[in-house]
Coordinates of C-alpha atoms and ligand atoms in Angstrom, one line a residue:
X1 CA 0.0 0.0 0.0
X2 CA 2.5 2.4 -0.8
X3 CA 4.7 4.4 1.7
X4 CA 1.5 6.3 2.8
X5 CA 1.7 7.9 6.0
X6 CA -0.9 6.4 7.9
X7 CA -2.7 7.8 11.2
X8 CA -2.9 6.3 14.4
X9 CA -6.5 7.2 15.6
X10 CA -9.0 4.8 16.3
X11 CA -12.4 5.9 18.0
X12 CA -13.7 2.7 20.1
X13 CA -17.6 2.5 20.9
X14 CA -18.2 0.3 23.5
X15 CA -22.2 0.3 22.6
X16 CA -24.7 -2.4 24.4
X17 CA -24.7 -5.6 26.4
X18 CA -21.8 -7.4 26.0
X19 CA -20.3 -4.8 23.8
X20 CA -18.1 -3.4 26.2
X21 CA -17.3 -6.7 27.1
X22 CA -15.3 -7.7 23.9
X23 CA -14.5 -4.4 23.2
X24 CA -12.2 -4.0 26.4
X25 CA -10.1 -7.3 25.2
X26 CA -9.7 -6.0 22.1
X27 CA -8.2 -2.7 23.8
X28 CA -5.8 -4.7 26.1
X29 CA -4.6 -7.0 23.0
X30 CA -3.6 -3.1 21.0
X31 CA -2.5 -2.3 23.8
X32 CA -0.3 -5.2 24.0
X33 CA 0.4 -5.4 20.1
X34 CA 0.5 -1.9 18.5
X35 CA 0.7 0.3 21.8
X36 CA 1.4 3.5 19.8
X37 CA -2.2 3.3 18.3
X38 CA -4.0 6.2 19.8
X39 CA -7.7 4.4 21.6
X40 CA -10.5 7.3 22.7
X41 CA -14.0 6.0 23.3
X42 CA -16.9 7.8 22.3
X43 CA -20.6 7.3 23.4
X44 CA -22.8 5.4 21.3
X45 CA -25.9 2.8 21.0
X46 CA -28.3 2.7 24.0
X47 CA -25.4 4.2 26.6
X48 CA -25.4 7.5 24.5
X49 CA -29.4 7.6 24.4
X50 CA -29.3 7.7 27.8
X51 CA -27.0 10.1 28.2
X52 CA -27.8 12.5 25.3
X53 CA -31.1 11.1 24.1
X54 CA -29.7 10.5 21.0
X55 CA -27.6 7.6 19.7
X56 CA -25.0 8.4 17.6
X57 CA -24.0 12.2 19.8
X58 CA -22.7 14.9 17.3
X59 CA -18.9 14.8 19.6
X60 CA -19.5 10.9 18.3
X61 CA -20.0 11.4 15.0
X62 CA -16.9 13.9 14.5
X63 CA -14.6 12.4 16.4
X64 CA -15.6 9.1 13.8
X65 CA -15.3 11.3 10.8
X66 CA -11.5 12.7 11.9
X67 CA -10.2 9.1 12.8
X68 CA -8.3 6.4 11.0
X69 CA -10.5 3.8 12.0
X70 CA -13.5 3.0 14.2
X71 CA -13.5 0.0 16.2
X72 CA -17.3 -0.6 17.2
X73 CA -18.8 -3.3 19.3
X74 CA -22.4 -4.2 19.3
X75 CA -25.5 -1.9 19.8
X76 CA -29.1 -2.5 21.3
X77 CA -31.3 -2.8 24.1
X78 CA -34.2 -5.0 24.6
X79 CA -35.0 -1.5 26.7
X80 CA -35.2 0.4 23.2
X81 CA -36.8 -2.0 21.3
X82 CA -40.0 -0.3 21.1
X83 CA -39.0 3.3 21.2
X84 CA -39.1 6.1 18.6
X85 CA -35.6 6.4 19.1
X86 CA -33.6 3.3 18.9
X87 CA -29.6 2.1 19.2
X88 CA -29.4 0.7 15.6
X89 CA -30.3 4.2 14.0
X90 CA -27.5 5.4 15.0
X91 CA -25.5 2.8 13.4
X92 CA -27.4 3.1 10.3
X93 CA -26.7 6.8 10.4
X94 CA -23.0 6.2 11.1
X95 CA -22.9 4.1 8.3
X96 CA -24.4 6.0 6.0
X97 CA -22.8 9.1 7.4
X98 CA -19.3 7.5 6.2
X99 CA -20.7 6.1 3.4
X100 CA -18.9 2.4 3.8
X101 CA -21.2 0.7 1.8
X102 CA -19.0 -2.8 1.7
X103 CA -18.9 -4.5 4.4
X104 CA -17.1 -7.0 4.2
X105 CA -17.9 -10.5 6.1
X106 CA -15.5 -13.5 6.0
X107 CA -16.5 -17.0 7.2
X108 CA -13.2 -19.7 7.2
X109 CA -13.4 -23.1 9.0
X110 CA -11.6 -26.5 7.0
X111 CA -12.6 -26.4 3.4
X112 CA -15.1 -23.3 3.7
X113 CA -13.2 -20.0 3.2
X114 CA -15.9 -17.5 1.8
X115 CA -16.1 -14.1 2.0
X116 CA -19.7 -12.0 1.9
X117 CA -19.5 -8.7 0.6
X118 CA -22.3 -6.7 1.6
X119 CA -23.9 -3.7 0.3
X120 CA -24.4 -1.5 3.5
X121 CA -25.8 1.7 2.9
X122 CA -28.7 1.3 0.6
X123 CA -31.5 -1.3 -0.3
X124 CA -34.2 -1.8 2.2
X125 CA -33.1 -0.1 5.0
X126 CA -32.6 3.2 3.6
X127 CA -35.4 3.3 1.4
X128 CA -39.0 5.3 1.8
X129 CA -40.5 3.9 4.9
X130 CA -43.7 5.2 6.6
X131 CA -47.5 4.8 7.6
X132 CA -50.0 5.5 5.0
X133 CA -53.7 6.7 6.0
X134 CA -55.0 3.6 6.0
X135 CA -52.7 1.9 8.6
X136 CA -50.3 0.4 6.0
X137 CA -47.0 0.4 6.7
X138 CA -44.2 0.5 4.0
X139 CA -40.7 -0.2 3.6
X140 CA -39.2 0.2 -0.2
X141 CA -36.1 -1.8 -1.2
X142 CA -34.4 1.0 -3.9
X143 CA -31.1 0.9 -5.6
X144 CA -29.3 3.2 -7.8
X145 CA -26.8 1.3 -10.4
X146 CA -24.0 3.3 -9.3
X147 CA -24.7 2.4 -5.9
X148 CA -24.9 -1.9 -7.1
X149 CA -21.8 -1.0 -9.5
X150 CA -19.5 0.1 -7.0
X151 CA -20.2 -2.4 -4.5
X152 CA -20.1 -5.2 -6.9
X153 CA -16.7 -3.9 -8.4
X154 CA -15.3 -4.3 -4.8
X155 CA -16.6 -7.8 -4.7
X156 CA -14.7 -8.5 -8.3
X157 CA -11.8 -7.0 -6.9
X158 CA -11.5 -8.6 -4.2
X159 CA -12.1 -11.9 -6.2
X160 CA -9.0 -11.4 -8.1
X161 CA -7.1 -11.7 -5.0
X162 CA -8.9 -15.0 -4.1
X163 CA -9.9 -17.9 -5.7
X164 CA -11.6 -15.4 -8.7
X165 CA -15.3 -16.7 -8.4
X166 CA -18.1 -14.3 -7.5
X167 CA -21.6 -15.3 -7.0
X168 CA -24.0 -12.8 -7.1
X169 CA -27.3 -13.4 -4.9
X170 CA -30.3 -11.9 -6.1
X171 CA -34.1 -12.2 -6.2
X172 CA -34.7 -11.5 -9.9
X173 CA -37.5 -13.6 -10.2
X174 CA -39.3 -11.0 -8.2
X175 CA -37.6 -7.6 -7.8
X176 CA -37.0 -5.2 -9.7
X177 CA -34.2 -4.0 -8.2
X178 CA -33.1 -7.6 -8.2
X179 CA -32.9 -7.5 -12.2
X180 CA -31.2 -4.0 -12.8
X181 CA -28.4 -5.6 -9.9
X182 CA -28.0 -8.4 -12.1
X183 CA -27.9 -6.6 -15.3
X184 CA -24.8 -4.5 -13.3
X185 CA -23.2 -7.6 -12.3
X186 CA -22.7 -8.5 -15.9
X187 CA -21.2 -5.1 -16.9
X188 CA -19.2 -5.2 -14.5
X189 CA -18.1 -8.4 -15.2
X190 CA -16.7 -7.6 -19.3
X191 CA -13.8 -6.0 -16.7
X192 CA -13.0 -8.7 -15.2
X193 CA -12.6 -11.3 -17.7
X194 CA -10.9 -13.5 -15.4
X195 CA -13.4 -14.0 -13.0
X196 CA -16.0 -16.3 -12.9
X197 CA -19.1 -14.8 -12.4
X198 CA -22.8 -16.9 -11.4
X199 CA -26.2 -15.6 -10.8
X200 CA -27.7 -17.3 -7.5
X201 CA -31.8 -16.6 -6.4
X202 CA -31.6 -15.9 -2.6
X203 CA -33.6 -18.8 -1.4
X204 CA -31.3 -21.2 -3.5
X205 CA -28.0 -19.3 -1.8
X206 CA -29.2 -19.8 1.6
X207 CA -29.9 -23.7 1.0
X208 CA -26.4 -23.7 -0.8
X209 CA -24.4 -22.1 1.9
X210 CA -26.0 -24.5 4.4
X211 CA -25.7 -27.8 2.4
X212 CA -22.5 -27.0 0.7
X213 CA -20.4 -24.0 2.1
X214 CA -17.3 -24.4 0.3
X215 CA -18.6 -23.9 -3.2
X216 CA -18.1 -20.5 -2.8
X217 CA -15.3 -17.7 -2.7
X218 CA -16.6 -14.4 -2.9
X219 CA -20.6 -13.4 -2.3
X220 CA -22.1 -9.7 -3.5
X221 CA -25.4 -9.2 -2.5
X222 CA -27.6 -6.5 -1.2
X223 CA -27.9 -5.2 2.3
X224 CA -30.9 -7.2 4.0
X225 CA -29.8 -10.5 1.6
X226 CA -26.5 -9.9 3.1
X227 CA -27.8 -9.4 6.5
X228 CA -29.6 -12.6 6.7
X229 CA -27.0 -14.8 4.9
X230 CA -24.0 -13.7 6.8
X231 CA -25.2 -14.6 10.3
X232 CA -26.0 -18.1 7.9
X233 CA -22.2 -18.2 7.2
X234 CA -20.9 -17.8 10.7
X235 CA -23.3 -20.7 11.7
X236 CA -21.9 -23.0 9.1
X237 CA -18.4 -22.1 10.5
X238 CA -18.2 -22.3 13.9
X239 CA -21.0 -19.8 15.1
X240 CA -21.2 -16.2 15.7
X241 CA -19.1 -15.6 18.4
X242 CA -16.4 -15.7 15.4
X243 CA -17.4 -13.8 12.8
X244 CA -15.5 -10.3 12.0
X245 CA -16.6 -7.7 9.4
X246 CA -15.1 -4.8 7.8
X247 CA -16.8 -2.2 6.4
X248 CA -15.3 0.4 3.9
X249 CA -15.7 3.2 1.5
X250 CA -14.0 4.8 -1.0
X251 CA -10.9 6.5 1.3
X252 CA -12.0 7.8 4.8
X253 CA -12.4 5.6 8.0
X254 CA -13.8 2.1 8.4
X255 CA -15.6 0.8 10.5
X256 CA -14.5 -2.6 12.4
X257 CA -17.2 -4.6 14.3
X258 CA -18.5 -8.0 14.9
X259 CA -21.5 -9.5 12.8
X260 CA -23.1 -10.8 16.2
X261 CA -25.5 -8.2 18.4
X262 CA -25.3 -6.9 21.9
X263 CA -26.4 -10.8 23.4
X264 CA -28.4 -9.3 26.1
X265 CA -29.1 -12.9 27.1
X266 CA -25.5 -13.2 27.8
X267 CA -24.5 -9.7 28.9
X268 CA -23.1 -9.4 32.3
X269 CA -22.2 -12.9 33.0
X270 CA -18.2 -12.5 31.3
X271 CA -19.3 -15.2 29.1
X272 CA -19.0 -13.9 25.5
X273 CA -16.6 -14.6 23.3
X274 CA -14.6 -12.1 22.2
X275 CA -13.5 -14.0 19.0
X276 CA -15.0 -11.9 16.4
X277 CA -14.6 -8.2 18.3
X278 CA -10.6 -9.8 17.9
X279 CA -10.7 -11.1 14.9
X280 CA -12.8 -7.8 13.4
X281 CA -9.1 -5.9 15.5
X282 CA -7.5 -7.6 13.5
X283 CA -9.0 -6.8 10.6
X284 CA -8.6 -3.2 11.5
X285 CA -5.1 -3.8 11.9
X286 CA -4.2 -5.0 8.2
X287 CA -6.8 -3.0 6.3
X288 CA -6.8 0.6 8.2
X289 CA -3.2 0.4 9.3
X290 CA -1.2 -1.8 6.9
X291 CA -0.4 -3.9 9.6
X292 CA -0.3 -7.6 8.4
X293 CA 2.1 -9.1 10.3
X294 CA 0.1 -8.0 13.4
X295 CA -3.3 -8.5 12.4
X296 CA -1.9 -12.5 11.6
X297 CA 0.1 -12.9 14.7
X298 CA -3.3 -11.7 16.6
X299 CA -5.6 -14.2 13.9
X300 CA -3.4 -16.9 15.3
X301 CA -3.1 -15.8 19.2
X302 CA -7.1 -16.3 19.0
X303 CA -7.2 -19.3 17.1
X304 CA -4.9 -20.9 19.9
X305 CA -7.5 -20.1 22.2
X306 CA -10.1 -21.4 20.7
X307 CA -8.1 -24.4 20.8
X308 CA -7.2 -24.2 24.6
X309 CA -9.9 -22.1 26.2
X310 CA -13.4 -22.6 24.3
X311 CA -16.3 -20.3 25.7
X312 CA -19.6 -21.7 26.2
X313 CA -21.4 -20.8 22.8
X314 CA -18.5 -23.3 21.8
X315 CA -18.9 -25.9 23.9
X316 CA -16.4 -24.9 26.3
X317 CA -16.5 -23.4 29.6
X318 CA -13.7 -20.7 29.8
X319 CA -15.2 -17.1 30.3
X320 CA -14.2 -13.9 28.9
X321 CA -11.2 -13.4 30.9
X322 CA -9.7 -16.9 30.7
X323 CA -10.0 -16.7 26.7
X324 CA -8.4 -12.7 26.9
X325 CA -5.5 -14.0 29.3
X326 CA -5.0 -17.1 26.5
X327 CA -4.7 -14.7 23.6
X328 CA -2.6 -12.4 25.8
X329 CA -0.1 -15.2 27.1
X330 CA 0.3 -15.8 22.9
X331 CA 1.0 -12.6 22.6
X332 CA 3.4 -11.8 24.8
X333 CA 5.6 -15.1 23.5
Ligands
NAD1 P1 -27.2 -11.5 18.8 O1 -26.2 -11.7 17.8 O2 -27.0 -10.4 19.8 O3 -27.4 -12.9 19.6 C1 -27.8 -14.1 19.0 C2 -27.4 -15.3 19.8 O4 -26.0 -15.4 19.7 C3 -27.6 -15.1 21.3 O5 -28.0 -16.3 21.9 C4 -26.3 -14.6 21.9 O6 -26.1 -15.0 23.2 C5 -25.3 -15.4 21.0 N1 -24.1 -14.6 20.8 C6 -23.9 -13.5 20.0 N2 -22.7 -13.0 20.1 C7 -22.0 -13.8 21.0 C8 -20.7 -13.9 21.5 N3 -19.8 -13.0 21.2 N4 -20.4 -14.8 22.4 C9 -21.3 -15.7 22.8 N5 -22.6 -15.8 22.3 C10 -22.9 -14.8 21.4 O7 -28.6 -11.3 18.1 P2 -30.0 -10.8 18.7 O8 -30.3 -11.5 20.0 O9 -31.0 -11.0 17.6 O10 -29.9 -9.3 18.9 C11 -29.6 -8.6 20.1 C12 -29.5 -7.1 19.9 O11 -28.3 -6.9 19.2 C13 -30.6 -6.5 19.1 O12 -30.9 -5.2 19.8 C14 -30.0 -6.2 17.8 O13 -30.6 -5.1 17.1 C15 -28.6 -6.0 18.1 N6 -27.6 -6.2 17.0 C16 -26.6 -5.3 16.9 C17 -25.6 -5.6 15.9 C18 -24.5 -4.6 15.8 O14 -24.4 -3.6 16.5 N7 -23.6 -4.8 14.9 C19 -25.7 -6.7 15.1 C20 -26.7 -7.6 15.3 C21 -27.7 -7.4 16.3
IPM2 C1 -25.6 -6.3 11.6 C2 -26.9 -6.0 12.4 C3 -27.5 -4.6 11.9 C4 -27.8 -4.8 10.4 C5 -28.7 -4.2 12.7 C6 -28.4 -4.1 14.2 C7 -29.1 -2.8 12.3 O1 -27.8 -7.0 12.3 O2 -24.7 -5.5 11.6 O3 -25.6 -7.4 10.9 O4 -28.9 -5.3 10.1 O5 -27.1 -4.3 9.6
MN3 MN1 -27.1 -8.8 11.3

């Protein structure tokens, strides 16, 4: 990546139920591993509705814009769940603020090794929503091409640098938007001749990834697709306490967080696994920083303790603070 000077700023943000429990290992293992990255923690999720009534605070938002990267654990409160304003609004907003529309979501265990690239700031989610007069309620799935094309060029680019397959998960049988994305997919394709590309309806992709994982290398699909399917790919490899995500833009920050929510069956026990808030670090490390040999040496401190100190959504019975010491005793080797 060039001689680029690269920042040291990362805003952490703790957010909800376990959140700051797997954030605060993944502070002590930078701490340990690249201890002249700069760490501030801003407010955000249910923590910063309380405090500000609002979730993702102005300070928030422009300490977020300034940094090199954001390392975010999970929002959301059974509290909030029925409240105008809610903890994953904020996240939609920060998204959306930073514009990192792929998000990138890997799932690796023996022969699977695939890699879900998400589009992550448009599609249902951001379309019109609302009540009409008669009580219906609406939400509208809408795409721009150029919003499909550059997503899906990340996801060919990406391919290049893997095993060069892309499948492409649609609904084109039904959607509208579904048939334009498709129609993009193949443009974009005539650029990447040595890629193999192959359409797959979303019903088929989620029978596919659960019968036969390693047929695939690299997914592009739309946000609420991707959404559904990628908590589907950490199942199939080992479950959700270990699944990391990246999500980027075109220059500016990303944002590195876990694929898994706030657990509030969980929180407060020091029984969740801070797998994926590490292995998402680590992410950080190699794609905001340029740090490989970190980010790896961390992949395999973790992967050690899976071995040695399994948590109880894996079986196990080590808590949070067994697993962190494992990683850290790695580490410090
Ligand atoms: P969840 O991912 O929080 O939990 C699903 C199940 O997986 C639970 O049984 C939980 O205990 C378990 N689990 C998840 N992460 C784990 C970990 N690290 N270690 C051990 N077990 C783990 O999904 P949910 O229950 O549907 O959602 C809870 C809240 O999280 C909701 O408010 C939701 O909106 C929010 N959420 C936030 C994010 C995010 O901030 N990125 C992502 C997903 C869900
Ligand atoms: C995720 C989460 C979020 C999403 C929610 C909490 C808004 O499920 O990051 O996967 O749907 O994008
Ligand atoms: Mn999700």
């Amino acid at each position: 990546m060039g001689g680029a000077q690269r920042g040291t700023r990362v805003v952490c943000l703790p957010g909800d139920g376990i959140g700051p429990e797997v954030l605060a290992v993944a502070q002590r293992m930078l701490a340990e591993l690249a201890p002249d990255l700069e760490l501030e923690e801003q407010l955000f999720g249910a923590a910063a509705i309380r405090a500000t009534g609002t979730s993702l605070p102005d300070d928030t938002l422009s300490a977020c814009r300034s940094a090199d990267a954001i390392l975010k654990a999970p929002v959301g409160d059974p509290e909030f769940d029925a409240a105008d304003v809610r903890p994953e609004q904020g996240m939609l907003q920060l998204r959306a603020e930073l514009d990192v529309y792929a998000n990138l979501r890997p799932a690796t265990r023996d022969h699977v090794d695939l890699l879900i690239v998400r589009e992550l700031v448009g599609g249902l989610y951001f379309g019109a929503k609302g009540v009409r007069e008669d009580g219906t309620v609406f939400d509208t799935c809408e795409y721009h091409p150029s919003q499909v094309e550059r997503l899906v060029r990340r996801g060919f680019e990406l391919a290049g640098l893997r095993r060069a397959h892309v499948t492409s998960v649609d609904k084109a049988n039904v959607l509208e938007t579904s048939r334009m994305w498709r129609r993009v997919v193949h443009e974009v394709a005539d650029d990447y001749r040595d890629v193999a590309v192959e359409d797959m309806l979303v019903d088929n992709a989620a029978m596919q990834l659960a019968s036969s994982p390693q047929q695939f290398d690299v997914v592009v699909t739309e946000n609420m697709f991707g959404d559904i399917l990628s908590d589907l790919a950490a199942a199939m490899t080992g479950g959700l306490g270990l699944a990391p995500s990246a999500s980027l833009g075109d220059g500016g920050p990303g944002i590195f967080e876990p694929v898994h929510g706030s657990a509030p069956d969980i929180a407060g026990q020091g029984i969740a696994n801070p797998a994926a808030m590490l292995r998402s670090t680590a992410l950080m490390l190699e794609l905001a920083f340029g740090r490989a040999g970190e980010a790896r040496a961390l992949e395999a401190a973790v992967d050690a303790a899976l071995a040695s100190h399994p948590t109880r959504d894996l079986g196990g019975d080590a808590t949070t603070a067994a697993f962190a010491d494992a990683v850290a005793r790695t580490l410090a080797r």
